[in-house]
């Protein structure tokens, strides 16, 4: 297929781009480089430095694209609380502009980078696609709005669309790893301490009803996410919007993540305990049974230590 990847210079988008190329697809990347990195895009890939708002300049009827994979967007939860206007503009208005371009260009299929953080996630049960949706911040709300847009677009205009709701993407593939600024994700922050870029880790909340009092999260290797995109692309049906949760189905506490990082890096990684943060869910663990059944997808790297080790190899090599 001839595919456009928005946000293809970012962390997940760049890994997916390479997976698509390895599967024989022709790929072009659109990214404004506000958070992405030009060197993450292969030299063989046509690159468009544009905002997602301007996707119509690339998605023309004459271009002949068979599909779009949409990763472009803002992702920082704290920023979304302080500046929700940015998230309505980029994540919502930008996605609307992209959908309008897709419709005009008669592109038949789209995959959207959604999030599992829109689920309530306070119980012990794994979260299926039917779980209660209750966004706790503008970031998660903006992702839900786009999911709803895609469902309506499929019904009204026949678009084949899939929303992949990731849980906690982590790990690295070679020179492609997390490089957010500022960094807000636990594994790269822990590894920044091990690499000497931070003095200590601030641990928020140690009195949750979990084995060690810290939050529980489901970590999914970025390479496994990429594999799911390739499979989902092949399974899209015209006029249908499907939602798939992507996670390992294994929950790890924040302190278990620290323990794995200590084992991998050999660094003591000092931790400072702090009160809970507003809006943090207690337990969020995915049920990916639907993706396994419909797409034939299985995580190849489910072990937390392997995920941390790949991320550490990236951090030490990149540094």
PDB file of C-alpha atoms in Angstrom:
ATOM      1  CA  UNK A   1       0.000   0.000   0.000  1.00  0.00           C
ATOM      2  CA  UNK A   2       0.942   3.659  -0.396  1.00  0.00           C
ATOM      3  CA  UNK A   3       0.715   5.109   3.105  1.00  0.00           C
ATOM      4  CA  UNK A   4       1.038   8.468   4.848  1.00  0.00           C
ATOM      5  CA  UNK A   5       2.252   8.441   8.452  1.00  0.00           C
ATOM      6  CA  UNK A   6       1.515  11.634  10.387  1.00  0.00           C
ATOM      7  CA  UNK A   7       3.878  12.154  13.302  1.00  0.00           C
ATOM      8  CA  UNK A   8       6.283   9.676  11.735  1.00  0.00           C
ATOM      9  CA  UNK A   9       9.327  11.442  13.209  1.00  0.00           C
ATOM     10  CA  UNK A  10       8.115  10.756  16.743  1.00  0.00           C
ATOM     11  CA  UNK A  11       8.781   7.835  19.053  1.00  0.00           C
ATOM     12  CA  UNK A  12       6.038   5.382  18.087  1.00  0.00           C
ATOM     13  CA  UNK A  13       5.485   6.769  14.583  1.00  0.00           C
ATOM     14  CA  UNK A  14       9.110   6.245  13.583  1.00  0.00           C
ATOM     15  CA  UNK A  15       9.117   2.624  14.772  1.00  0.00           C
ATOM     16  CA  UNK A  16       5.860   1.933  12.933  1.00  0.00           C
ATOM     17  CA  UNK A  17       7.253   3.565   9.782  1.00  0.00           C
ATOM     18  CA  UNK A  18      10.108   1.071   9.718  1.00  0.00           C
ATOM     19  CA  UNK A  19       7.762  -1.841  10.370  1.00  0.00           C
ATOM     20  CA  UNK A  20       5.607  -0.753   7.425  1.00  0.00           C
ATOM     21  CA  UNK A  21       8.652  -0.485   5.168  1.00  0.00           C
ATOM     22  CA  UNK A  22       9.803  -3.948   6.258  1.00  0.00           C
ATOM     23  CA  UNK A  23       6.362  -5.276   5.308  1.00  0.00           C
ATOM     24  CA  UNK A  24       6.739  -3.956   1.765  1.00  0.00           C
ATOM     25  CA  UNK A  25       4.603  -0.817   1.975  1.00  0.00           C
ATOM     26  CA  UNK A  26       5.516   2.532   0.404  1.00  0.00           C
ATOM     27  CA  UNK A  27       5.587   5.204   3.109  1.00  0.00           C
ATOM     28  CA  UNK A  28       5.659   8.994   3.289  1.00  0.00           C
ATOM     29  CA  UNK A  29       5.942  10.907   6.561  1.00  0.00           C
ATOM     30  CA  UNK A  30       4.290  14.176   7.601  1.00  0.00           C
ATOM     31  CA  UNK A  31       5.646  15.824  10.753  1.00  0.00           C
ATOM     32  CA  UNK A  32       6.165  19.434  11.864  1.00  0.00           C
ATOM     33  CA  UNK A  33       9.168  18.386  14.037  1.00  0.00           C
ATOM     34  CA  UNK A  34       7.760  20.257  17.037  1.00  0.00           C
ATOM     35  CA  UNK A  35       8.561  17.161  19.103  1.00  0.00           C
ATOM     36  CA  UNK A  36       9.805  14.670  16.491  1.00  0.00           C
ATOM     37  CA  UNK A  37      13.325  14.189  15.140  1.00  0.00           C
ATOM     38  CA  UNK A  38      14.206  14.380  11.457  1.00  0.00           C
ATOM     39  CA  UNK A  39      16.955  11.772  11.828  1.00  0.00           C
ATOM     40  CA  UNK A  40      14.334   9.237  12.962  1.00  0.00           C
ATOM     41  CA  UNK A  41      12.864   9.205   9.439  1.00  0.00           C
ATOM     42  CA  UNK A  42      14.719   6.928   6.981  1.00  0.00           C
ATOM     43  CA  UNK A  43      16.440   8.722   4.105  1.00  0.00           C
ATOM     44  CA  UNK A  44      14.470   6.610   1.635  1.00  0.00           C
ATOM     45  CA  UNK A  45      11.148   7.978   2.889  1.00  0.00           C
ATOM     46  CA  UNK A  46       9.608  11.134   1.387  1.00  0.00           C
ATOM     47  CA  UNK A  47       9.334  13.643   4.228  1.00  0.00           C
ATOM     48  CA  UNK A  48       6.882  16.536   4.466  1.00  0.00           C
ATOM     49  CA  UNK A  49       7.607  19.094   7.177  1.00  0.00           C
ATOM     50  CA  UNK A  50       4.040  20.224   7.720  1.00  0.00           C
ATOM     51  CA  UNK A  51       1.478  20.557  10.480  1.00  0.00           C
ATOM     52  CA  UNK A  52      -1.280  17.968  10.526  1.00  0.00           C
ATOM     53  CA  UNK A  53      -3.626  20.908   9.925  1.00  0.00           C
ATOM     54  CA  UNK A  54      -2.082  21.159   6.442  1.00  0.00           C
ATOM     55  CA  UNK A  55      -2.327  17.481   5.511  1.00  0.00           C
ATOM     56  CA  UNK A  56      -4.497  18.346   2.502  1.00  0.00           C
ATOM     57  CA  UNK A  57      -1.374  19.666   0.802  1.00  0.00           C
ATOM     58  CA  UNK A  58      -0.087  16.073   0.687  1.00  0.00           C
ATOM     59  CA  UNK A  59      -3.336  14.087   0.679  1.00  0.00           C
ATOM     60  CA  UNK A  60      -4.565  15.085  -2.749  1.00  0.00           C
ATOM     61  CA  UNK A  61      -6.809  12.944  -4.963  1.00  0.00           C
ATOM     62  CA  UNK A  62      -3.909  12.604  -7.409  1.00  0.00           C
ATOM     63  CA  UNK A  63      -1.465  11.309  -4.771  1.00  0.00           C
ATOM     64  CA  UNK A  64      -3.113   7.895  -4.661  1.00  0.00           C
ATOM     65  CA  UNK A  65      -2.689   7.073  -0.975  1.00  0.00           C
ATOM     66  CA  UNK A  66      -4.239   3.808   0.199  1.00  0.00           C
ATOM     67  CA  UNK A  67      -4.171   4.649   3.891  1.00  0.00           C
ATOM     68  CA  UNK A  68      -3.165   7.023   6.680  1.00  0.00           C
ATOM     69  CA  UNK A  69      -1.660   6.165  10.063  1.00  0.00           C
ATOM     70  CA  UNK A  70      -2.208   9.093  12.406  1.00  0.00           C
ATOM     71  CA  UNK A  71       0.273   9.642  15.267  1.00  0.00           C
ATOM     72  CA  UNK A  72       0.644  13.442  15.151  1.00  0.00           C
ATOM     73  CA  UNK A  73      -0.532  15.107  18.345  1.00  0.00           C
ATOM     74  CA  UNK A  74       0.371  16.431  21.746  1.00  0.00           C
ATOM     75  CA  UNK A  75       0.758  13.808  24.484  1.00  0.00           C
ATOM     76  CA  UNK A  76       1.667  15.429  27.819  1.00  0.00           C
ATOM     77  CA  UNK A  77      -1.073  15.007  30.434  1.00  0.00           C
ATOM     78  CA  UNK A  78       0.123  17.825  32.719  1.00  0.00           C
ATOM     79  CA  UNK A  79       0.432  20.199  29.777  1.00  0.00           C
ATOM     80  CA  UNK A  80      -3.076  19.317  28.668  1.00  0.00           C
ATOM     81  CA  UNK A  81      -4.415  20.351  32.059  1.00  0.00           C
ATOM     82  CA  UNK A  82      -2.529  23.660  31.999  1.00  0.00           C
ATOM     83  CA  UNK A  83      -3.111  24.375  28.287  1.00  0.00           C
ATOM     84  CA  UNK A  84      -6.191  22.477  27.105  1.00  0.00           C
ATOM     85  CA  UNK A  85      -6.512  24.881  24.170  1.00  0.00           C
ATOM     86  CA  UNK A  86      -3.389  23.327  22.608  1.00  0.00           C
ATOM     87  CA  UNK A  87      -4.976  19.889  22.758  1.00  0.00           C
ATOM     88  CA  UNK A  88      -8.262  21.013  21.224  1.00  0.00           C
ATOM     89  CA  UNK A  89      -6.294  22.708  18.456  1.00  0.00           C
ATOM     90  CA  UNK A  90      -3.736  20.008  17.578  1.00  0.00           C
ATOM     91  CA  UNK A  91      -5.386  16.750  18.632  1.00  0.00           C
ATOM     92  CA  UNK A  92      -8.998  17.624  17.797  1.00  0.00           C
ATOM     93  CA  UNK A  93      -8.944  20.358  15.165  1.00  0.00           C
ATOM     94  CA  UNK A  94      -5.858  18.881  13.505  1.00  0.00           C
ATOM     95  CA  UNK A  95      -7.483  15.452  13.314  1.00  0.00           C
ATOM     96  CA  UNK A  96     -10.644  16.996  11.882  1.00  0.00           C
ATOM     97  CA  UNK A  97      -8.584  18.686   9.157  1.00  0.00           C
ATOM     98  CA  UNK A  98      -6.887  15.356   8.452  1.00  0.00           C
ATOM     99  CA  UNK A  99     -10.235  13.572   8.138  1.00  0.00           C
ATOM    100  CA  UNK A 100     -11.492  16.218   5.748  1.00  0.00           C
ATOM    101  CA  UNK A 101      -8.377  15.711   3.611  1.00  0.00           C
ATOM    102  CA  UNK A 102      -8.817  11.935   3.723  1.00  0.00           C
ATOM    103  CA  UNK A 103     -12.418  12.274   2.583  1.00  0.00           C
ATOM    104  CA  UNK A 104     -11.529  14.656  -0.255  1.00  0.00           C
ATOM    105  CA  UNK A 105      -8.663  12.443  -1.425  1.00  0.00           C
ATOM    106  CA  UNK A 106     -10.865   9.335  -1.177  1.00  0.00           C
ATOM    107  CA  UNK A 107      -8.377   7.500   1.041  1.00  0.00           C
ATOM    108  CA  UNK A 108     -10.150   4.294   2.109  1.00  0.00           C
ATOM    109  CA  UNK A 109      -8.493   3.428   5.440  1.00  0.00           C
ATOM    110  CA  UNK A 110      -7.034   5.018   8.559  1.00  0.00           C
ATOM    111  CA  UNK A 111      -5.397   3.874  11.800  1.00  0.00           C
ATOM    112  CA  UNK A 112      -5.442   6.206  14.795  1.00  0.00           C
ATOM    113  CA  UNK A 113      -3.006   6.284  17.711  1.00  0.00           C
ATOM    114  CA  UNK A 114      -5.440   6.355  20.644  1.00  0.00           C
ATOM    115  CA  UNK A 115      -4.937   5.734  24.365  1.00  0.00           C
ATOM    116  CA  UNK A 116      -5.984   3.361  27.120  1.00  0.00           C
ATOM    117  CA  UNK A 117      -5.758   6.234  29.599  1.00  0.00           C
ATOM    118  CA  UNK A 118      -9.355   7.194  28.769  1.00  0.00           C
ATOM    119  CA  UNK A 119     -10.615   4.205  30.813  1.00  0.00           C
ATOM    120  CA  UNK A 120     -11.479   4.694  34.463  1.00  0.00           C
ATOM    121  CA  UNK A 121      -9.045   2.012  35.633  1.00  0.00           C
ATOM    122  CA  UNK A 122      -9.731   1.797  39.357  1.00  0.00           C
ATOM    123  CA  UNK A 123     -10.484  -1.920  39.660  1.00  0.00           C
ATOM    124  CA  UNK A 124      -8.543  -5.157  39.557  1.00  0.00           C
ATOM    125  CA  UNK A 125     -10.024  -6.455  36.308  1.00  0.00           C
ATOM    126  CA  UNK A 126      -8.264  -6.122  32.984  1.00  0.00           C
ATOM    127  CA  UNK A 127      -9.734  -3.392  30.825  1.00  0.00           C
ATOM    128  CA  UNK A 128     -11.502  -4.532  27.659  1.00  0.00           C
ATOM    129  CA  UNK A 129     -12.778  -2.232  24.917  1.00  0.00           C
ATOM    130  CA  UNK A 130     -16.188  -2.278  26.634  1.00  0.00           C
ATOM    131  CA  UNK A 131     -14.803  -0.882  29.908  1.00  0.00           C
ATOM    132  CA  UNK A 132     -16.126   2.392  31.277  1.00  0.00           C
ATOM    133  CA  UNK A 133     -14.637   5.388  29.476  1.00  0.00           C
ATOM    134  CA  UNK A 134     -14.033   8.401  31.695  1.00  0.00           C
ATOM    135  CA  UNK A 135     -11.207  10.713  30.547  1.00  0.00           C
ATOM    136  CA  UNK A 136      -9.471  12.372  33.487  1.00  0.00           C
ATOM    137  CA  UNK A 137      -7.669  15.089  31.530  1.00  0.00           C
ATOM    138  CA  UNK A 138      -7.889  17.001  28.236  1.00  0.00           C
ATOM    139  CA  UNK A 139      -5.283  14.746  26.597  1.00  0.00           C
ATOM    140  CA  UNK A 140      -7.379  11.602  27.099  1.00  0.00           C
ATOM    141  CA  UNK A 141     -10.545  13.514  26.234  1.00  0.00           C
ATOM    142  CA  UNK A 142      -9.045  14.685  22.941  1.00  0.00           C
ATOM    143  CA  UNK A 143      -8.223  11.087  21.992  1.00  0.00           C
ATOM    144  CA  UNK A 144     -11.765   9.970  22.785  1.00  0.00           C
ATOM    145  CA  UNK A 145     -13.187  12.765  20.621  1.00  0.00           C
ATOM    146  CA  UNK A 146     -11.161  11.520  17.641  1.00  0.00           C
ATOM    147  CA  UNK A 147     -12.313   7.941  18.260  1.00  0.00           C
ATOM    148  CA  UNK A 148     -15.896   9.214  18.105  1.00  0.00           C
ATOM    149  CA  UNK A 149     -15.104  11.180  14.932  1.00  0.00           C
ATOM    150  CA  UNK A 150     -13.816   8.020  13.269  1.00  0.00           C
ATOM    151  CA  UNK A 151     -16.906   6.034  14.218  1.00  0.00           C
ATOM    152  CA  UNK A 152     -19.120   8.706  12.655  1.00  0.00           C
ATOM    153  CA  UNK A 153     -16.883   8.995   9.585  1.00  0.00           C
ATOM    154  CA  UNK A 154     -17.093   5.262   9.010  1.00  0.00           C
ATOM    155  CA  UNK A 155     -20.889   5.274   9.261  1.00  0.00           C
ATOM    156  CA  UNK A 156     -21.463   8.377   7.150  1.00  0.00           C
ATOM    157  CA  UNK A 157     -18.765   8.108   4.495  1.00  0.00           C
ATOM    158  CA  UNK A 158     -17.596   4.489   4.446  1.00  0.00           C
ATOM    159  CA  UNK A 159     -14.120   5.053   5.869  1.00  0.00           C
ATOM    160  CA  UNK A 160     -12.441   1.926   7.182  1.00  0.00           C
ATOM    161  CA  UNK A 161     -10.942   3.005  10.500  1.00  0.00           C
ATOM    162  CA  UNK A 162      -9.225   1.463  13.514  1.00  0.00           C
ATOM    163  CA  UNK A 163      -8.395   3.071  16.853  1.00  0.00           C
ATOM    164  CA  UNK A 164      -5.541   1.381  18.694  1.00  0.00           C
ATOM    165  CA  UNK A 165      -5.726   2.259  22.374  1.00  0.00           C
ATOM    166  CA  UNK A 166      -2.212   1.834  23.737  1.00  0.00           C
ATOM    167  CA  UNK A 167      -1.483   1.367  27.366  1.00  0.00           C
ATOM    168  CA  UNK A 168       2.101   2.310  28.354  1.00  0.00           C
ATOM    169  CA  UNK A 169       4.396   2.221  25.334  1.00  0.00           C
ATOM    170  CA  UNK A 170       8.005   1.610  26.333  1.00  0.00           C
ATOM    171  CA  UNK A 171      11.279   0.111  25.186  1.00  0.00           C
ATOM    172  CA  UNK A 172      13.225   0.969  22.047  1.00  0.00           C
ATOM    173  CA  UNK A 173      14.176  -0.409  18.655  1.00  0.00           C
ATOM    174  CA  UNK A 174      17.830   0.313  17.973  1.00  0.00           C
ATOM    175  CA  UNK A 175      18.317   4.073  17.690  1.00  0.00           C
ATOM    176  CA  UNK A 176      14.586   4.738  18.030  1.00  0.00           C
ATOM    177  CA  UNK A 177      13.529   5.394  21.615  1.00  0.00           C
ATOM    178  CA  UNK A 178      11.773   7.925  23.821  1.00  0.00           C
ATOM    179  CA  UNK A 179      13.177  11.454  23.626  1.00  0.00           C
ATOM    180  CA  UNK A 180      10.421  13.654  24.991  1.00  0.00           C
ATOM    181  CA  UNK A 181      11.231  17.104  26.343  1.00  0.00           C
ATOM    182  CA  UNK A 182      10.106  17.382  29.042  1.00  0.00           C
ATOM    183  CA  UNK A 183       9.941  13.680  29.806  1.00  0.00           C
ATOM    184  CA  UNK A 184       6.887  12.519  31.745  1.00  0.00           C
ATOM    185  CA  UNK A 185       6.951   8.721  31.284  1.00  0.00           C
ATOM    186  CA  UNK A 186       8.194   6.558  34.132  1.00  0.00           C
ATOM    187  CA  UNK A 187      10.695   4.219  32.427  1.00  0.00           C
ATOM    188  CA  UNK A 188      12.725   6.929  30.637  1.00  0.00           C
ATOM    189  CA  UNK A 189      12.688   9.087  33.781  1.00  0.00           C
ATOM    190  CA  UNK A 190      14.007   6.178  35.848  1.00  0.00           C
ATOM    191  CA  UNK A 191      16.726   5.596  33.249  1.00  0.00           C
ATOM    192  CA  UNK A 192      17.641   9.291  33.264  1.00  0.00           C
ATOM    193  CA  UNK A 193      18.461   8.861  36.963  1.00  0.00           C
ATOM    194  CA  UNK A 194      20.615   5.832  36.146  1.00  0.00           C
ATOM    195  CA  UNK A 195      22.337   7.810  33.385  1.00  0.00           C
ATOM    196  CA  UNK A 196      23.161  10.692  35.721  1.00  0.00           C
ATOM    197  CA  UNK A 197      20.753  13.162  34.135  1.00  0.00           C
ATOM    198  CA  UNK A 198      18.579  13.353  37.269  1.00  0.00           C
ATOM    199  CA  UNK A 199      19.584  13.015  40.896  1.00  0.00           C
ATOM    200  CA  UNK A 200      16.594  10.961  41.999  1.00  0.00           C
ATOM    201  CA  UNK A 201      13.140   9.723  41.074  1.00  0.00           C
ATOM    202  CA  UNK A 202      10.051  11.373  42.537  1.00  0.00           C
ATOM    203  CA  UNK A 203       7.531   8.610  43.324  1.00  0.00           C
ATOM    204  CA  UNK A 204       3.978   9.920  43.524  1.00  0.00           C
ATOM    205  CA  UNK A 205       1.631   7.936  45.730  1.00  0.00           C
ATOM    206  CA  UNK A 206       2.703   5.058  47.967  1.00  0.00           C
ATOM    207  CA  UNK A 207      -0.582   4.294  49.728  1.00  0.00           C
ATOM    208  CA  UNK A 208      -2.613   2.789  46.904  1.00  0.00           C
ATOM    209  CA  UNK A 209      -4.332  -0.608  47.446  1.00  0.00           C
ATOM    210  CA  UNK A 210      -1.617  -2.469  45.516  1.00  0.00           C
ATOM    211  CA  UNK A 211       1.106  -4.931  46.596  1.00  0.00           C
ATOM    212  CA  UNK A 212       3.631  -2.170  47.450  1.00  0.00           C
ATOM    213  CA  UNK A 213       1.361   0.879  47.572  1.00  0.00           C
ATOM    214  CA  UNK A 214       2.334   2.305  44.182  1.00  0.00           C
ATOM    215  CA  UNK A 215       0.266   2.512  40.983  1.00  0.00           C
ATOM    216  CA  UNK A 216       0.030  -0.459  38.636  1.00  0.00           C
ATOM    217  CA  UNK A 217       0.515  -0.054  34.886  1.00  0.00           C
ATOM    218  CA  UNK A 218       0.680  -2.262  31.795  1.00  0.00           C
ATOM    219  CA  UNK A 219       3.847  -1.752  29.706  1.00  0.00           C
ATOM    220  CA  UNK A 220       3.888  -2.701  26.032  1.00  0.00           C
ATOM    221  CA  UNK A 221       7.061  -2.835  23.950  1.00  0.00           C
ATOM    222  CA  UNK A 222       7.045  -0.312  21.102  1.00  0.00           C
ATOM    223  CA  UNK A 223       8.036  -3.059  18.640  1.00  0.00           C
ATOM    224  CA  UNK A 224       4.929  -5.011  19.630  1.00  0.00           C
ATOM    225  CA  UNK A 225       2.830  -1.899  19.047  1.00  0.00           C
ATOM    226  CA  UNK A 226       4.334  -1.556  15.579  1.00  0.00           C
ATOM    227  CA  UNK A 227       3.496  -5.164  14.742  1.00  0.00           C
ATOM    228  CA  UNK A 228      -0.121  -4.538  15.758  1.00  0.00           C
ATOM    229  CA  UNK A 229      -0.352  -1.592  13.353  1.00  0.00           C
ATOM    230  CA  UNK A 230       0.793  -3.705  10.427  1.00  0.00           C
ATOM    231  CA  UNK A 231      -1.781  -6.386  11.245  1.00  0.00           C
ATOM    232  CA  UNK A 232      -4.566  -3.857  11.840  1.00  0.00           C
ATOM    233  CA  UNK A 233      -3.892  -2.216   8.489  1.00  0.00           C
ATOM    234  CA  UNK A 234      -4.514  -5.503   6.700  1.00  0.00           C
ATOM    235  CA  UNK A 235      -7.727  -6.194   8.655  1.00  0.00           C
ATOM    236  CA  UNK A 236      -9.546  -2.889   8.071  1.00  0.00           C
ATOM    237  CA  UNK A 237     -12.964  -3.181   6.443  1.00  0.00           C
ATOM    238  CA  UNK A 238     -14.771  -0.347   4.605  1.00  0.00           C
ATOM    239  CA  UNK A 239     -17.427   1.424   6.652  1.00  0.00           C
ATOM    240  CA  UNK A 240     -16.326  -0.105   9.973  1.00  0.00           C
ATOM    241  CA  UNK A 241     -14.621   1.502  12.954  1.00  0.00           C
ATOM    242  CA  UNK A 242     -12.899  -0.957  15.272  1.00  0.00           C
ATOM    243  CA  UNK A 243     -11.258  -0.299  18.627  1.00  0.00           C
ATOM    244  CA  UNK A 244      -8.465  -2.502  19.996  1.00  0.00           C
ATOM    245  CA  UNK A 245      -6.698  -2.276  23.330  1.00  0.00           C
ATOM    246  CA  UNK A 246      -2.970  -2.982  23.142  1.00  0.00           C
ATOM    247  CA  UNK A 247      -1.113  -4.064  26.243  1.00  0.00           C
ATOM    248  CA  UNK A 248       0.697  -7.053  27.701  1.00  0.00           C
ATOM    249  CA  UNK A 249      -2.071  -7.923  30.116  1.00  0.00           C
ATOM    250  CA  UNK A 250       0.537  -7.823  32.914  1.00  0.00           C
ATOM    251  CA  UNK A 251       0.447  -5.171  35.607  1.00  0.00           C
ATOM    252  CA  UNK A 252       3.622  -3.843  37.218  1.00  0.00           C
ATOM    253  CA  UNK A 253       3.811  -1.442  40.149  1.00  0.00           C
ATOM    254  CA  UNK A 254       5.960   1.670  39.875  1.00  0.00           C
ATOM    255  CA  UNK A 255       8.382   0.183  42.391  1.00  0.00           C
ATOM    256  CA  UNK A 256       8.665  -2.993  40.307  1.00  0.00           C
ATOM    257  CA  UNK A 257       9.695  -0.806  37.374  1.00  0.00           C
ATOM    258  CA  UNK A 258      12.379   0.775  39.556  1.00  0.00           C
ATOM    259  CA  UNK A 259      13.558  -2.670  40.684  1.00  0.00           C
ATOM    260  CA  UNK A 260      13.836  -3.860  37.069  1.00  0.00           C
ATOM    261  CA  UNK A 261      15.799  -0.728  36.140  1.00  0.00           C
ATOM    262  CA  UNK A 262      18.165  -1.235  39.076  1.00  0.00           C
ATOM    263  CA  UNK A 263      18.790  -4.800  37.914  1.00  0.00           C
ATOM    264  CA  UNK A 264      19.375  -3.789  34.293  1.00  0.00           C
ATOM    265  CA  UNK A 265      21.550  -0.719  34.932  1.00  0.00           C
ATOM    266  CA  UNK A 266      23.328  -1.642  38.154  1.00  0.00           C
ATOM    267  CA  UNK A 267      22.491   1.837  39.476  1.00  0.00           C
ATOM    268  CA  UNK A 268      20.850   2.320  42.917  1.00  0.00           C
ATOM    269  CA  UNK A 269      18.302   4.836  41.501  1.00  0.00           C
ATOM    270  CA  UNK A 270      17.387   6.859  44.609  1.00  0.00           C
ATOM    271  CA  UNK A 271      13.656   7.368  45.144  1.00  0.00           C
ATOM    272  CA  UNK A 272      11.930  10.215  46.979  1.00  0.00           C
ATOM    273  CA  UNK A 273       8.386   9.450  48.094  1.00  0.00           C
ATOM    274  CA  UNK A 274       5.710  12.047  47.428  1.00  0.00           C
ATOM    275  CA  UNK A 275       1.924  12.334  47.850  1.00  0.00           C
ATOM    276  CA  UNK A 276      -0.510  11.107  45.211  1.00  0.00           C
ATOM    277  CA  UNK A 277      -1.150  13.244  42.147  1.00  0.00           C
ATOM    278  CA  UNK A 278      -4.672  14.208  41.197  1.00  0.00           C
ATOM    279  CA  UNK A 279      -6.022  12.221  38.270  1.00  0.00           C
ATOM    280  CA  UNK A 280      -3.709   9.193  38.515  1.00  0.00           C
ATOM    281  CA  UNK A 281      -5.569   5.911  38.117  1.00  0.00           C
ATOM    282  CA  UNK A 282      -4.781   3.137  40.602  1.00  0.00           C
ATOM    283  CA  UNK A 283      -4.577   0.155  38.247  1.00  0.00           C
ATOM    284  CA  UNK A 284      -4.697   0.126  34.450  1.00  0.00           C
ATOM    285  CA  UNK A 285      -4.036  -3.229  32.819  1.00  0.00           C
ATOM    286  CA  UNK A 286      -5.228  -4.083  29.319  1.00  0.00           C
ATOM    287  CA  UNK A 287      -7.198  -6.989  28.048  1.00  0.00           C
ATOM    288  CA  UNK A 288      -5.946  -7.468  24.493  1.00  0.00           C
ATOM    289  CA  UNK A 289      -8.068 -10.525  23.774  1.00  0.00           C
ATOM    290  CA  UNK A 290      -9.923  -8.784  20.952  1.00  0.00           C
ATOM    291  CA  UNK A 291      -6.672  -7.866  19.154  1.00  0.00           C
ATOM    292  CA  UNK A 292      -5.351 -11.378  19.649  1.00  0.00           C
ATOM    293  CA  UNK A 293      -8.556 -12.925  18.305  1.00  0.00           C
ATOM    294  CA  UNK A 294      -9.271 -10.563  15.394  1.00  0.00           C
ATOM    295  CA  UNK A 295      -5.760  -9.613  14.322  1.00  0.00           C
ATOM    296  CA  UNK A 296      -3.733 -12.639  15.375  1.00  0.00           C
ATOM    297  CA  UNK A 297      -1.503 -10.324  17.413  1.00  0.00           C
ATOM    298  CA  UNK A 298       0.645 -11.495  20.311  1.00  0.00           C
ATOM    299  CA  UNK A 299       3.238  -9.447  22.208  1.00  0.00           C
ATOM    300  CA  UNK A 300       6.691 -10.829  21.422  1.00  0.00           C
ATOM    301  CA  UNK A 301       8.445  -8.945  24.244  1.00  0.00           C
ATOM    302  CA  UNK A 302       6.142  -9.028  27.270  1.00  0.00           C
ATOM    303  CA  UNK A 303       8.847  -9.220  29.956  1.00  0.00           C
ATOM    304  CA  UNK A 304       9.394  -5.945  31.836  1.00  0.00           C
ATOM    305  CA  UNK A 305      13.132  -6.513  32.179  1.00  0.00           C
ATOM    306  CA  UNK A 306      13.517  -6.903  28.400  1.00  0.00           C
ATOM    307  CA  UNK A 307      11.526  -3.714  27.815  1.00  0.00           C
ATOM    308  CA  UNK A 308      13.710  -1.784  30.267  1.00  0.00           C
ATOM    309  CA  UNK A 309      16.905  -3.307  28.840  1.00  0.00           C
ATOM    310  CA  UNK A 310      16.048  -2.166  25.294  1.00  0.00           C
ATOM    311  CA  UNK A 311      15.234   1.314  26.572  1.00  0.00           C
ATOM    312  CA  UNK A 312      18.524   1.410  28.508  1.00  0.00           C
ATOM    313  CA  UNK A 313      20.506   0.368  25.419  1.00  0.00           C
ATOM    314  CA  UNK A 314      18.923   3.302  23.579  1.00  0.00           C
ATOM    315  CA  UNK A 315      19.594   5.796  26.380  1.00  0.00           C
ATOM    316  CA  UNK A 316      23.240   4.791  26.770  1.00  0.00           C
ATOM    317  CA  UNK A 317      23.843   4.584  23.026  1.00  0.00           C
ATOM    318  CA  UNK A 318      22.091   7.861  22.261  1.00  0.00           C
ATOM    319  CA  UNK A 319      23.864   9.610  25.105  1.00  0.00           C
TER     320      UNK A 319
END
